[in-house]
XYZ file of C-alpha atoms in Angstrom:
213
model
C 99.880 101.671 148.788
C 97.137 103.806 147.931
C 94.729 103.604 144.953
C 96.791 106.374 142.470
C 100.280 104.325 143.078
C 98.211 101.296 142.178
C 97.381 102.889 139.055
C 100.323 104.088 137.949
C 102.270 101.134 138.846
C 99.526 99.434 136.421
C 99.902 101.321 133.742
C 103.628 101.321 134.083
C 103.383 97.627 133.793
C 101.390 97.520 130.363
C 102.972 97.541 127.236
C 103.703 100.805 125.264
C 101.156 99.876 122.625
C 98.496 98.678 125.094
C 98.764 102.095 126.792
C 99.167 104.611 123.018
C 95.849 102.696 121.998
C 94.166 103.343 125.584
C 94.367 107.266 124.598
C 93.144 106.867 121.318
C 89.265 107.964 121.115
C 87.459 107.567 117.635
C 88.945 104.610 115.848
C 85.820 103.629 113.437
C 87.982 104.673 110.152
C 90.272 101.929 111.007
C 88.663 99.085 108.995
C 89.547 97.854 105.617
C 87.411 98.620 102.328
C 84.061 96.540 101.797
C 84.956 93.333 100.400
C 89.059 93.292 101.289
C 89.775 91.134 104.219
C 92.974 92.800 105.191
C 94.476 96.415 104.317
C 97.756 98.946 106.495
C 96.363 101.658 107.334
C 99.466 104.537 107.595
C 99.173 107.953 108.986
C 102.548 109.910 107.594
C 104.940 112.478 107.687
C 107.219 113.411 104.728
C 109.687 115.315 106.996
C 109.441 112.911 109.328
C 112.737 110.218 109.360
C 111.066 107.383 110.594
C 108.141 107.605 108.395
C 110.905 107.554 105.569
C 112.411 103.989 107.783
C 108.866 102.593 107.268
C 107.809 103.446 103.573
C 110.404 101.154 101.813
C 109.235 98.065 103.988
C 105.733 99.296 104.370
C 105.447 99.456 100.312
C 107.595 96.141 100.051
C 104.700 94.622 102.162
C 101.720 95.977 99.714
C 102.975 94.431 96.706
C 104.026 91.516 99.021
C 100.989 90.469 99.960
C 98.663 91.892 96.859
C 96.739 94.178 100.112
C 95.579 97.546 100.225
C 97.682 100.593 101.363
C 95.250 103.252 102.634
C 97.703 106.091 103.166
C 96.885 109.780 105.029
C 98.355 112.553 105.725
C 99.538 113.427 109.075
C 102.426 116.352 108.959
C 103.175 117.137 112.468
C 103.511 120.984 111.783
C 105.932 122.481 115.602
C 109.648 121.930 113.845
C 108.673 120.395 110.838
C 108.234 123.363 108.596
C 108.167 121.648 105.273
C 105.883 118.698 105.565
C 102.193 120.181 104.741
C 103.871 121.876 102.093
C 105.621 118.452 101.163
C 102.556 116.531 101.043
C 100.018 119.179 99.133
C 102.607 118.889 95.700
C 102.072 114.915 96.519
C 98.455 115.462 96.452
C 98.504 117.846 93.579
C 101.372 114.896 91.968
C 98.638 112.435 92.632
C 95.266 113.952 91.507
C 96.509 115.367 87.998
C 99.134 113.005 87.559
C 99.081 109.928 89.042
C 99.204 107.822 92.209
C 102.179 105.758 91.239
C 103.850 109.301 90.124
C 102.862 110.313 93.542
C 104.287 107.271 95.225
C 107.781 108.323 93.615
C 107.970 111.835 94.676
C 107.123 110.919 98.490
C 110.001 108.183 98.324
C 112.528 110.471 96.594
C 111.544 113.321 99.025
C 111.980 111.334 101.734
C 115.329 109.994 100.460
C 116.514 113.370 99.961
C 115.294 114.888 104.052
C 118.822 115.300 105.093
C 118.907 118.649 102.104
C 115.224 119.703 102.955
C 115.840 122.671 105.303
C 113.856 125.059 104.648
C 110.062 125.513 101.965
C 112.671 127.495 99.733
C 114.588 123.887 99.712
C 111.640 121.338 99.632
C 110.623 124.130 96.280
C 113.874 123.999 94.596
C 113.668 119.994 94.900
C 110.618 120.166 93.652
C 111.297 121.806 90.063
C 114.502 119.594 89.997
C 112.039 116.779 90.541
C 109.685 118.283 88.185
C 112.282 118.634 85.864
C 113.779 115.114 85.965
C 110.831 113.635 84.775
C 109.749 115.819 81.609
C 107.531 118.181 83.430
C 107.220 121.683 84.669
C 106.366 122.533 88.085
C 103.238 124.991 87.792
C 104.084 128.603 90.389
C 100.999 127.951 91.720
C 100.900 124.582 92.860
C 97.323 124.747 94.653
C 95.144 128.017 93.831
C 92.514 127.222 94.468
C 93.096 125.357 97.507
C 92.254 121.951 97.226
C 95.047 119.722 97.515
C 95.882 121.967 101.502
C 92.101 120.421 102.128
C 93.216 116.930 101.129
C 95.775 117.429 103.679
C 93.999 118.861 106.060
C 90.977 116.535 105.934
C 93.726 113.494 106.561
C 95.344 115.543 109.718
C 91.673 115.993 110.725
C 90.790 112.192 110.741
C 94.166 111.706 112.847
C 93.334 113.894 115.371
C 89.756 112.698 115.730
C 92.029 109.586 116.643
C 93.907 111.420 118.937
C 97.064 110.560 117.071
C 100.570 112.591 117.916
C 103.317 110.643 116.026
C 104.672 109.175 113.034
C 104.500 107.171 111.478
C 101.154 105.708 112.876
C 100.904 102.065 110.833
C 98.073 99.973 111.640
C 96.902 96.295 110.103
C 92.667 97.089 109.701
C 90.497 93.922 108.924
C 86.805 93.938 108.978
C 86.852 93.617 112.403
C 89.289 95.983 113.961
C 92.797 97.404 113.582
C 95.847 96.479 115.018
C 98.809 98.712 115.364
C 102.103 98.098 114.384
C 104.123 99.599 116.871
C 107.960 98.054 115.333
C 107.522 98.256 111.465
C 110.301 94.796 111.558
C 107.504 93.395 112.730
C 105.548 93.902 110.079
C 105.387 91.041 107.782
C 105.270 88.587 111.397
C 101.900 90.848 112.114
C 100.344 90.830 108.054
C 101.124 86.498 108.473
C 98.796 86.916 112.077
C 96.130 88.769 110.067
C 95.921 87.003 107.054
C 95.490 83.810 108.973
C 92.909 84.866 111.001
C 91.084 86.592 107.767
C 91.198 84.636 105.276
C 89.472 85.735 101.504
C 86.683 84.475 100.642
C 86.381 81.261 98.534
C 85.706 81.750 94.822
C 82.947 80.392 94.050
C 83.451 77.459 91.450
C 82.906 77.400 88.186
C 79.953 75.425 86.827
C 80.528 72.698 84.594
C 79.871 73.213 81.389
C 77.638 71.218 79.039
C 77.397 70.365 75.822
C 74.167 69.740 74.245
C 73.574 66.729 72.091
C 72.463 66.129 68.680
């Protein structure tokens, strides 16, 4: 067996997750925030059916384990013709209304993916969404390009890692990261990560002293 054939055979024998990580370049950003033992770092595309499937699982895990979620927008382009615009609208809601309202909008978009085929469909959906929440959607939602720049900055981070798919979900610690290639294993992987990276013990309160007269 020559070296090329042997190398190919070894690559085929590796798990897909290992192959994916071996293709990554700059993963320096895949760390938990300062002072946080464990967090979830996710790149998502609002037009991606797999992202729609992962959304409730990831958010339930964040709530259960009381850990941060660092979400990045990574619209894939190509056949995903409205995902970038949806991310821009979500960023508008996040910055101008509240992060919780942006989460609610993302959840609604994921639930309605099948009925959104064009940018016009997305605009009509978003207008109805704003109206149902007692607000008027601006005619021009990003006049200065601020929110589009935020989405592009997230996309650039994904390109630095060399991502090509969504969702890309990572459990991150102060030491590094573990990729979640099967979202059904997220809870088990979090259990392991939290056990291996416990939160620092809080300093015990000093006993109070009472002066005697």
